């Protein structure tokens, strides 16, 4: 049987995006060389602040359609602080993609590979293992293109919560919890905001369909506290768009920061895989960027593509990263080490190959 070909959009973006993407492609090509049933056709596309400067369009015409024709999309990072739209906001094409491709679940796994990398005391490797599932298409971000100006010197942003978008998000979180430790924590602000009380009522309805999954409901301020005090207690966290935006950076800090925080924006038909970090203009072009988050996002993509062979390949990537991070010398400058972006990418490739060939058993 001839191998199946998966068309993958490669979208490097701005800042450190192209640097971390180069390492992701290296890993993807290495994985491909180890597979029997799957091949990847890579299609390079350009979006973001650099593209806006070049062509006047952050997402050029036809680009979304080309993305829709791909099996999955890999995105580096978008945004350059000096490049602003006329209303003063930055180019945020990643948010446009979530809205236009209807990628309602922002999935952000947070895993501690080595005790050394956490600012918390007494956390052993693997003890922090949670996933934040963030609503991606509405919430407080929904009015970003339609701000309300009730008076000349007043601007309002609206928290928009709909039953449809909340329910499908919660179903995603419950299904995910079933593949993990079986618990979902809802994070909201139902004690103050009517929109959040509604969000919670939809959660309760959906929860009743998953009697096998344990649930907790906590307010977002308490969630920030508990994430620092006892992150080990969380399995799947599901939350509104801006709460997820903030808490996922906080949670990433618990395991070493943005350089090791992957993410996936998932819908029913399309999905974008990108590191949780931004374009990090402060370190762009210096070979200091940590490519691990981007590479772990490749692993998430392989698992999402879903054939048994690709699911296994996704696990090779994750286990390869675990193997590299098992030795605290193997670190880029964000984690106190001196490896360059490419050296980290090479080490992870070497480890993925060893895992795939059975030289290292993660269990
Ligand atoms: P955005 O709002 O687009 O998510 P941000 O303003 O939160 O972006 P980032 O670009 O994520 O900011 O950067 C936050 C900090 O983390 C910066 O100091 C940056 O250098 C650092 N950082 C982000 N990604 C990486 C990485 N892959 N490797 C090393 N440091 C990183």
CSV table of C-alpha atoms and ligand atoms in Angstrom, one decimal:
chain,number,residue,atom,x,y,z
A,1,UNK,CA,0.0,0.0,0.0
A,2,UNK,CA,1.4,3.4,-0.9
A,3,UNK,CA,1.8,5.9,2.0
A,4,UNK,CA,-0.9,8.5,2.7
A,5,UNK,CA,0.2,12.1,2.0
A,6,UNK,CA,-0.7,14.9,4.5
A,7,UNK,CA,-0.5,18.4,3.2
A,8,UNK,CA,0.8,20.6,6.1
A,9,UNK,CA,0.7,24.4,5.9
A,10,UNK,CA,4.0,25.9,7.2
A,11,UNK,CA,3.4,29.5,8.4
A,12,UNK,CA,6.6,30.8,10.1
A,13,UNK,CA,5.2,34.3,10.9
A,14,UNK,CA,7.2,37.0,12.7
A,15,UNK,CA,10.0,37.5,15.2
A,16,UNK,CA,11.3,34.1,16.4
A,17,UNK,CA,8.5,32.3,14.5
A,18,UNK,CA,10.8,31.4,11.5
A,19,UNK,CA,13.6,30.3,13.9
A,20,UNK,CA,11.5,27.9,15.9
A,21,UNK,CA,9.6,26.8,12.7
A,22,UNK,CA,12.9,25.7,11.1
A,23,UNK,CA,13.5,23.3,14.0
A,24,UNK,CA,9.9,22.0,13.8
A,25,UNK,CA,10.3,21.2,10.1
A,26,UNK,CA,13.6,19.4,10.9
A,27,UNK,CA,11.7,17.2,13.4
A,28,UNK,CA,8.8,16.7,11.1
A,29,UNK,CA,11.2,15.5,8.3
A,30,UNK,CA,13.0,13.2,10.7
A,31,UNK,CA,9.7,11.7,11.8
A,32,UNK,CA,8.7,11.2,8.2
A,33,UNK,CA,11.9,9.3,7.5
A,34,UNK,CA,10.9,6.9,10.2
A,35,UNK,CA,7.3,6.3,9.1
A,36,UNK,CA,6.0,3.6,6.7
A,37,UNK,CA,2.4,4.8,6.0
A,38,UNK,CA,2.6,8.6,6.0
A,39,UNK,CA,4.3,11.4,4.0
A,40,UNK,CA,4.1,15.2,4.4
A,41,UNK,CA,3.8,17.7,1.7
A,42,UNK,CA,4.8,21.1,3.2
A,43,UNK,CA,3.1,24.2,1.8
A,44,UNK,CA,4.7,27.5,2.9
A,45,UNK,CA,2.3,30.4,3.6
A,46,UNK,CA,2.9,33.9,4.9
A,47,UNK,CA,0.7,35.8,7.4
A,48,UNK,CA,1.4,38.3,10.1
A,49,UNK,CA,2.9,41.7,10.7
A,50,UNK,CA,5.8,41.2,8.2
A,51,UNK,CA,3.3,40.2,5.5
A,52,UNK,CA,1.2,43.3,6.4
A,53,UNK,CA,4.2,45.5,5.8
A,54,UNK,CA,5.0,43.8,2.5
A,55,UNK,CA,1.5,43.5,1.0
A,56,UNK,CA,-0.8,45.6,3.1
A,57,UNK,CA,-2.7,42.5,4.2
A,58,UNK,CA,-1.9,40.5,7.3
A,59,UNK,CA,-3.7,37.5,5.8
A,60,UNK,CA,-3.5,37.9,2.0
A,61,UNK,CA,-6.4,36.9,-0.2
A,62,UNK,CA,-6.6,33.2,-0.9
A,63,UNK,CA,-4.5,32.2,2.1
A,64,UNK,CA,-7.4,31.0,4.2
A,65,UNK,CA,-8.6,28.9,1.4
A,66,UNK,CA,-5.2,27.3,0.9
A,67,UNK,CA,-5.1,26.6,4.7
A,68,UNK,CA,-8.5,25.0,4.5
A,69,UNK,CA,-7.1,22.6,1.8
A,70,UNK,CA,-4.4,21.4,4.2
A,71,UNK,CA,-4.7,18.6,6.7
A,72,UNK,CA,-3.2,20.8,9.4
A,73,UNK,CA,-1.5,24.1,9.9
A,74,UNK,CA,1.7,24.8,11.8
A,75,UNK,CA,2.2,28.4,12.8
A,76,UNK,CA,5.3,30.0,14.4
A,77,UNK,CA,4.3,33.3,15.9
A,78,UNK,CA,2.6,36.5,14.8
A,79,UNK,CA,3.1,40.2,15.7
A,80,UNK,CA,5.7,42.9,15.8
A,81,UNK,CA,4.9,45.5,18.6
A,82,UNK,CA,5.9,48.5,16.3
A,83,UNK,CA,3.5,47.4,13.5
A,84,UNK,CA,0.1,48.7,14.5
A,85,UNK,CA,-3.3,48.9,12.9
A,86,UNK,CA,-4.9,52.3,12.6
A,87,UNK,CA,-6.9,51.7,15.9
A,88,UNK,CA,-3.6,51.2,17.8
A,89,UNK,CA,-3.8,47.4,18.2
A,90,UNK,CA,-1.2,44.9,17.1
A,91,UNK,CA,-1.6,42.5,14.2
A,92,UNK,CA,-3.1,39.4,15.7
A,93,UNK,CA,-3.6,37.1,12.7
A,94,UNK,CA,-3.6,34.0,15.0
A,95,UNK,CA,-6.8,35.3,16.6
A,96,UNK,CA,-8.3,35.9,13.1
A,97,UNK,CA,-7.4,32.3,12.2
A,98,UNK,CA,-9.2,31.0,15.3
A,99,UNK,CA,-12.3,32.9,14.4
A,100,UNK,CA,-12.3,32.3,10.7
A,101,UNK,CA,-11.5,28.6,10.8
A,102,UNK,CA,-13.8,28.2,13.8
A,103,UNK,CA,-11.0,26.7,16.0
A,104,UNK,CA,-13.1,26.9,19.2
A,105,UNK,CA,-10.8,24.9,21.6
A,106,UNK,CA,-7.5,26.4,22.5
A,107,UNK,CA,-5.7,23.4,24.0
A,108,UNK,CA,-2.6,24.1,26.1
A,109,UNK,CA,-0.9,21.3,27.8
A,110,UNK,CA,1.4,22.2,30.7
A,111,UNK,CA,3.9,19.5,31.8
A,112,UNK,CA,6.9,19.6,34.0
A,113,UNK,CA,9.8,17.7,32.4
A,114,UNK,CA,12.3,18.3,35.1
A,115,UNK,CA,12.1,19.6,38.7
A,116,UNK,CA,14.9,21.9,37.9
A,117,UNK,CA,12.7,24.0,35.5
A,118,UNK,CA,10.0,24.9,38.0
A,119,UNK,CA,10.2,28.0,40.2
A,120,UNK,CA,8.1,26.1,42.7
A,121,UNK,CA,9.8,24.0,45.4
A,122,UNK,CA,9.1,20.3,45.8
A,123,UNK,CA,7.7,19.6,42.3
A,124,UNK,CA,9.1,16.5,40.8
A,125,UNK,CA,9.1,15.7,37.0
A,126,UNK,CA,5.7,14.8,35.8
A,127,UNK,CA,3.9,16.1,39.0
A,128,UNK,CA,2.5,19.1,37.1
A,129,UNK,CA,0.5,17.7,34.2
A,130,UNK,CA,-2.6,19.7,33.3
A,131,UNK,CA,-4.3,21.0,30.1
A,132,UNK,CA,-6.0,24.4,29.8
A,133,UNK,CA,-8.8,24.3,27.3
A,134,UNK,CA,-9.6,27.9,26.4
A,135,UNK,CA,-12.6,29.1,24.5
A,136,UNK,CA,-11.1,30.7,21.4
A,137,UNK,CA,-13.9,32.4,19.4
A,138,UNK,CA,-15.8,34.7,21.7
A,139,UNK,CA,-15.7,35.8,25.3
A,140,UNK,CA,-14.1,39.2,26.1
A,141,UNK,CA,-12.1,39.0,22.8
A,142,UNK,CA,-15.3,39.0,20.7
A,143,UNK,CA,-15.7,42.7,20.4
A,144,UNK,CA,-12.1,43.5,19.5
A,145,UNK,CA,-13.1,44.5,16.0
A,146,UNK,CA,-16.4,46.1,17.1
A,147,UNK,CA,-15.6,48.2,20.2
A,148,UNK,CA,-18.5,50.1,21.5
A,149,UNK,CA,-18.1,53.8,22.0
A,150,UNK,CA,-21.1,55.0,24.1
A,151,UNK,CA,-19.5,58.4,24.5
A,152,UNK,CA,-16.6,60.2,23.0
A,153,UNK,CA,-14.3,59.3,26.0
A,154,UNK,CA,-15.7,55.9,26.8
A,155,UNK,CA,-14.9,52.5,25.2
A,156,UNK,CA,-16.6,49.2,26.1
A,157,UNK,CA,-15.6,45.6,25.3
A,158,UNK,CA,-18.3,43.1,25.6
A,159,UNK,CA,-18.1,39.6,27.1
A,160,UNK,CA,-20.0,37.6,24.6
A,161,UNK,CA,-21.0,34.0,25.7
A,162,UNK,CA,-23.2,31.8,23.6
A,163,UNK,CA,-24.7,28.4,24.5
A,164,UNK,CA,-23.5,26.8,21.3
A,165,UNK,CA,-19.9,27.8,21.6
A,166,UNK,CA,-19.7,27.1,25.3
A,167,UNK,CA,-21.4,23.7,25.0
A,168,UNK,CA,-19.1,22.4,22.2
A,169,UNK,CA,-16.1,23.6,24.2
A,170,UNK,CA,-17.2,21.8,27.4
A,171,UNK,CA,-17.9,18.6,25.4
A,172,UNK,CA,-14.3,18.8,24.1
A,173,UNK,CA,-13.0,19.2,27.7
A,174,UNK,CA,-15.0,16.3,29.0
A,175,UNK,CA,-13.9,14.0,26.1
A,176,UNK,CA,-10.3,15.0,26.8
A,177,UNK,CA,-10.6,14.4,30.5
A,178,UNK,CA,-11.8,10.8,29.7
A,179,UNK,CA,-8.4,10.2,28.0
A,180,UNK,CA,-6.6,11.6,31.1
A,181,UNK,CA,-7.3,11.5,34.8
A,182,UNK,CA,-11.0,12.1,34.5
A,183,UNK,CA,-11.5,15.5,36.1
A,184,UNK,CA,-12.6,18.9,34.6
A,185,UNK,CA,-12.3,22.2,36.5
A,186,UNK,CA,-14.4,25.0,35.3
A,187,UNK,CA,-12.8,28.5,35.8
A,188,UNK,CA,-15.2,31.4,35.6
A,189,UNK,CA,-16.3,34.5,37.5
A,190,UNK,CA,-19.9,33.4,38.0
A,191,UNK,CA,-20.2,35.2,41.3
A,192,UNK,CA,-19.9,38.6,39.6
A,193,UNK,CA,-20.7,38.5,35.9
A,194,UNK,CA,-24.0,37.4,34.5
A,195,UNK,CA,-22.3,36.1,31.3
A,196,UNK,CA,-20.2,33.9,33.5
A,197,UNK,CA,-23.2,32.6,35.5
A,198,UNK,CA,-24.7,31.6,32.1
A,199,UNK,CA,-21.4,30.0,31.1
A,200,UNK,CA,-21.5,27.9,34.4
A,201,UNK,CA,-25.1,26.9,33.8
A,202,UNK,CA,-24.2,25.5,30.3
A,203,UNK,CA,-21.2,23.7,32.0
A,204,UNK,CA,-23.6,22.1,34.5
A,205,UNK,CA,-25.9,20.9,31.6
A,206,UNK,CA,-23.0,19.3,29.7
A,207,UNK,CA,-21.4,17.9,32.9
A,208,UNK,CA,-24.6,15.9,33.6
A,209,UNK,CA,-23.9,13.9,30.3
A,210,UNK,CA,-20.5,12.8,31.6
A,211,UNK,CA,-21.3,11.2,35.1
A,212,UNK,CA,-17.9,9.3,34.9
A,213,UNK,CA,-15.9,12.6,34.9
A,214,UNK,CA,-15.4,14.5,38.2
A,215,UNK,CA,-16.0,18.3,38.1
A,216,UNK,CA,-14.9,21.3,40.1
A,217,UNK,CA,-16.0,24.9,39.7
A,218,UNK,CA,-13.7,27.7,40.8
A,219,UNK,CA,-13.4,31.5,40.3
A,220,UNK,CA,-10.6,32.8,38.2
A,221,UNK,CA,-8.9,34.7,41.0
A,222,UNK,CA,-8.9,31.5,43.1
A,223,UNK,CA,-7.6,29.6,40.1
A,224,UNK,CA,-4.5,31.8,39.9
A,225,UNK,CA,-3.9,31.1,43.6
A,226,UNK,CA,-4.4,27.4,43.4
A,227,UNK,CA,-2.3,27.1,40.3
A,228,UNK,CA,0.7,28.4,42.3
A,229,UNK,CA,-0.1,26.6,45.6
A,230,UNK,CA,-1.1,23.2,44.2
A,231,UNK,CA,-0.8,22.8,40.4
A,232,UNK,CA,-0.7,19.0,40.9
A,233,UNK,CA,-4.4,19.1,41.7
A,234,UNK,CA,-5.5,20.1,38.2
A,235,UNK,CA,-6.2,17.8,35.3
A,236,UNK,CA,-8.3,19.6,32.6
A,237,UNK,CA,-9.1,23.2,33.2
A,238,UNK,CA,-11.8,24.7,30.9
A,239,UNK,CA,-12.4,28.5,30.7
A,240,UNK,CA,-13.4,31.6,28.9
A,241,UNK,CA,-11.1,33.2,26.2
A,242,UNK,CA,-9.2,35.9,28.1
A,243,UNK,CA,-9.1,34.0,31.4
A,244,UNK,CA,-7.5,31.2,29.4
A,245,UNK,CA,-5.1,33.6,27.8
A,246,UNK,CA,-3.8,34.8,31.1
A,247,UNK,CA,-3.9,31.5,33.1
A,248,UNK,CA,-2.0,29.7,30.3
A,249,UNK,CA,1.0,32.0,30.6
A,250,UNK,CA,0.9,31.7,34.4
A,251,UNK,CA,0.7,27.9,34.1
A,252,UNK,CA,3.6,27.9,31.6
A,253,UNK,CA,5.7,29.7,34.1
A,254,UNK,CA,5.3,26.8,36.5
A,255,UNK,CA,7.1,24.4,34.2
A,256,UNK,CA,9.8,26.7,32.7
A,257,UNK,CA,8.1,29.4,30.7
A,258,UNK,CA,6.9,30.1,27.2
A,259,UNK,CA,9.7,28.1,25.5
A,260,UNK,CA,8.2,24.8,26.6
A,261,UNK,CA,4.5,25.6,26.3
A,262,UNK,CA,2.9,24.1,23.2
A,263,UNK,CA,-0.7,24.7,22.0
A,264,UNK,CA,-3.3,23.6,19.5
A,265,UNK,CA,-6.3,25.6,18.3
A,266,UNK,CA,-8.8,22.9,17.3
A,267,UNK,CA,-12.1,23.0,15.5
A,268,UNK,CA,-14.3,20.3,14.0
A,269,UNK,CA,-12.6,20.5,10.6
A,270,UNK,CA,-9.4,22.4,10.9
A,271,UNK,CA,-6.6,22.9,13.4
A,272,UNK,CA,-3.6,25.2,13.9
A,273,UNK,CA,-0.6,24.1,16.0
A,274,UNK,CA,1.6,26.7,17.4
A,275,UNK,CA,3.7,27.5,20.5
A,276,UNK,CA,1.7,29.3,23.2
A,277,UNK,CA,4.3,32.1,23.1
A,278,UNK,CA,4.3,35.2,20.9
A,279,UNK,CA,7.0,36.4,18.5
A,280,UNK,CA,9.4,37.4,21.3
A,281,UNK,CA,10.9,40.3,19.4
A,282,UNK,CA,13.4,40.9,22.3
A,283,UNK,CA,15.3,37.8,21.4
A,284,UNK,CA,14.5,37.5,17.6
A,285,UNK,CA,17.5,36.9,15.3
A,286,UNK,CA,19.9,35.9,18.1
A,287,UNK,CA,19.6,32.1,17.9
A,288,UNK,CA,18.4,32.2,21.6
A,289,UNK,CA,14.8,31.1,21.0
A,290,UNK,CA,13.8,27.8,22.6
A,291,UNK,CA,12.1,25.7,19.8
A,292,UNK,CA,10.7,23.1,22.3
A,293,UNK,CA,7.2,24.6,22.4
A,294,UNK,CA,7.0,24.6,18.6
A,295,UNK,CA,8.3,21.0,18.4
A,296,UNK,CA,5.9,19.8,21.1
A,297,UNK,CA,3.1,21.4,19.0
A,298,UNK,CA,4.3,19.3,16.0
A,299,UNK,CA,3.8,16.3,18.3
A,300,UNK,CA,0.3,17.5,19.1
A,301,UNK,CA,-0.4,17.8,15.4
A,302,UNK,CA,0.7,14.2,14.7
A,303,UNK,CA,-1.5,12.9,17.5
A,304,UNK,CA,-4.5,15.0,16.2
A,305,UNK,CA,-4.0,13.6,12.6
A,306,UNK,CA,-5.0,10.5,14.4
A,307,UNK,CA,-3.9,7.3,12.5
A,308,UNK,CA,-2.3,4.8,14.8
A,309,UNK,CA,1.1,5.4,13.2
A,310,UNK,CA,0.9,9.2,13.6
A,311,UNK,CA,-0.4,9.0,17.2
A,312,UNK,CA,2.7,6.8,17.9
A,313,UNK,CA,4.9,9.4,16.2
A,314,UNK,CA,3.4,12.2,18.3
A,315,UNK,CA,4.4,10.2,21.4
A,316,UNK,CA,8.0,9.8,20.0
A,317,UNK,CA,8.2,13.6,19.8
A,318,UNK,CA,7.0,14.1,23.4
A,319,UNK,CA,9.2,11.3,24.7
A,320,UNK,CA,12.2,12.7,22.8
A,321,UNK,CA,11.7,16.0,24.5
A,322,UNK,CA,11.4,14.2,27.9
A,323,UNK,CA,14.6,12.4,27.2
A,324,UNK,CA,16.5,15.7,26.3
A,325,UNK,CA,15.0,17.5,29.3
A,326,UNK,CA,16.0,14.7,31.6
A,327,UNK,CA,19.5,16.2,31.6
A,328,UNK,CA,19.4,19.8,33.0
A,329,UNK,CA,22.5,20.7,30.9
A,330,UNK,CA,20.3,20.5,27.8
A,331,UNK,CA,18.8,23.9,28.0
A,332,UNK,CA,18.5,27.1,25.9
A,333,UNK,CA,19.2,30.5,27.6
A,334,UNK,CA,15.5,31.0,28.7
A,335,UNK,CA,16.1,28.1,31.1
A,336,UNK,CA,19.6,29.0,32.1
A,337,UNK,CA,21.4,26.9,29.5
A,338,UNK,CA,23.6,27.8,26.6
A,339,UNK,CA,22.3,25.8,23.7
A,340,UNK,CA,21.3,27.6,20.5
A,341,UNK,CA,17.9,27.2,18.9
A,342,UNK,CA,19.4,24.8,16.3
A,343,UNK,CA,21.4,22.8,18.8
A,344,UNK,CA,18.2,22.2,20.8
A,345,UNK,CA,16.4,21.2,17.6
A,346,UNK,CA,19.3,18.8,16.7
A,347,UNK,CA,19.3,17.2,20.2
A,348,UNK,CA,15.5,16.7,20.1
A,349,UNK,CA,15.8,15.1,16.6
A,350,UNK,CA,18.5,12.7,17.9
A,351,UNK,CA,16.3,11.8,20.9
A,352,UNK,CA,13.2,11.3,18.8
A,353,UNK,CA,15.1,8.9,16.6
A,354,UNK,CA,16.4,7.0,19.6
A,355,UNK,CA,12.9,6.7,21.0
A,356,UNK,CA,11.4,5.6,17.7
A,357,UNK,CA,14.1,2.9,17.3
A,358,UNK,CA,13.4,1.7,20.8
A,359,UNK,CA,16.8,2.8,22.3
A,360,UNK,CA,15.0,4.6,25.1
A,361,UNK,CA,11.8,3.5,26.8
A,362,UNK,CA,10.0,6.4,28.4
A,363,UNK,CA,8.0,4.2,30.7
B,1,LIG,P1,1.7,37.4,22.7
B,1,LIG,O1,0.9,38.4,23.4
B,1,LIG,O2,1.7,37.5,21.3
B,1,LIG,O3,1.4,36.0,23.2
B,1,LIG,P2,3.7,38.2,24.6
B,1,LIG,O4,3.7,39.7,24.6
B,1,LIG,O5,2.9,37.5,25.7
B,1,LIG,O6,3.2,37.7,23.2
B,1,LIG,P3,6.0,36.6,24.1
B,1,LIG,O7,6.4,36.9,22.7
B,1,LIG,O8,5.3,35.3,24.3
B,1,LIG,O9,5.2,37.8,24.7
B,1,LIG,O10,7.3,36.7,25.0
B,1,LIG,C1,7.2,36.8,26.5
B,1,LIG,C2,8.6,36.6,27.0
B,1,LIG,O11,8.9,35.2,26.9
B,1,LIG,C3,9.6,37.4,26.3
B,1,LIG,O12,10.6,37.8,27.3
B,1,LIG,C4,10.3,36.4,25.4
B,1,LIG,O13,11.6,36.6,25.1
B,1,LIG,C5,10.1,35.1,26.1
B,1,LIG,N1,9.9,34.0,25.2
B,1,LIG,C6,8.8,33.7,24.5
B,1,LIG,N2,9.0,32.7,23.7
B,1,LIG,C7,10.2,32.2,23.9
B,1,LIG,C8,11.0,31.1,23.4
B,1,LIG,N3,10.5,30.3,22.5
B,1,LIG,N4,12.2,31.0,23.8
B,1,LIG,C9,12.7,31.8,24.7
B,1,LIG,N5,12.1,32.8,25.3
B,1,LIG,C10,10.8,33.1,24.9
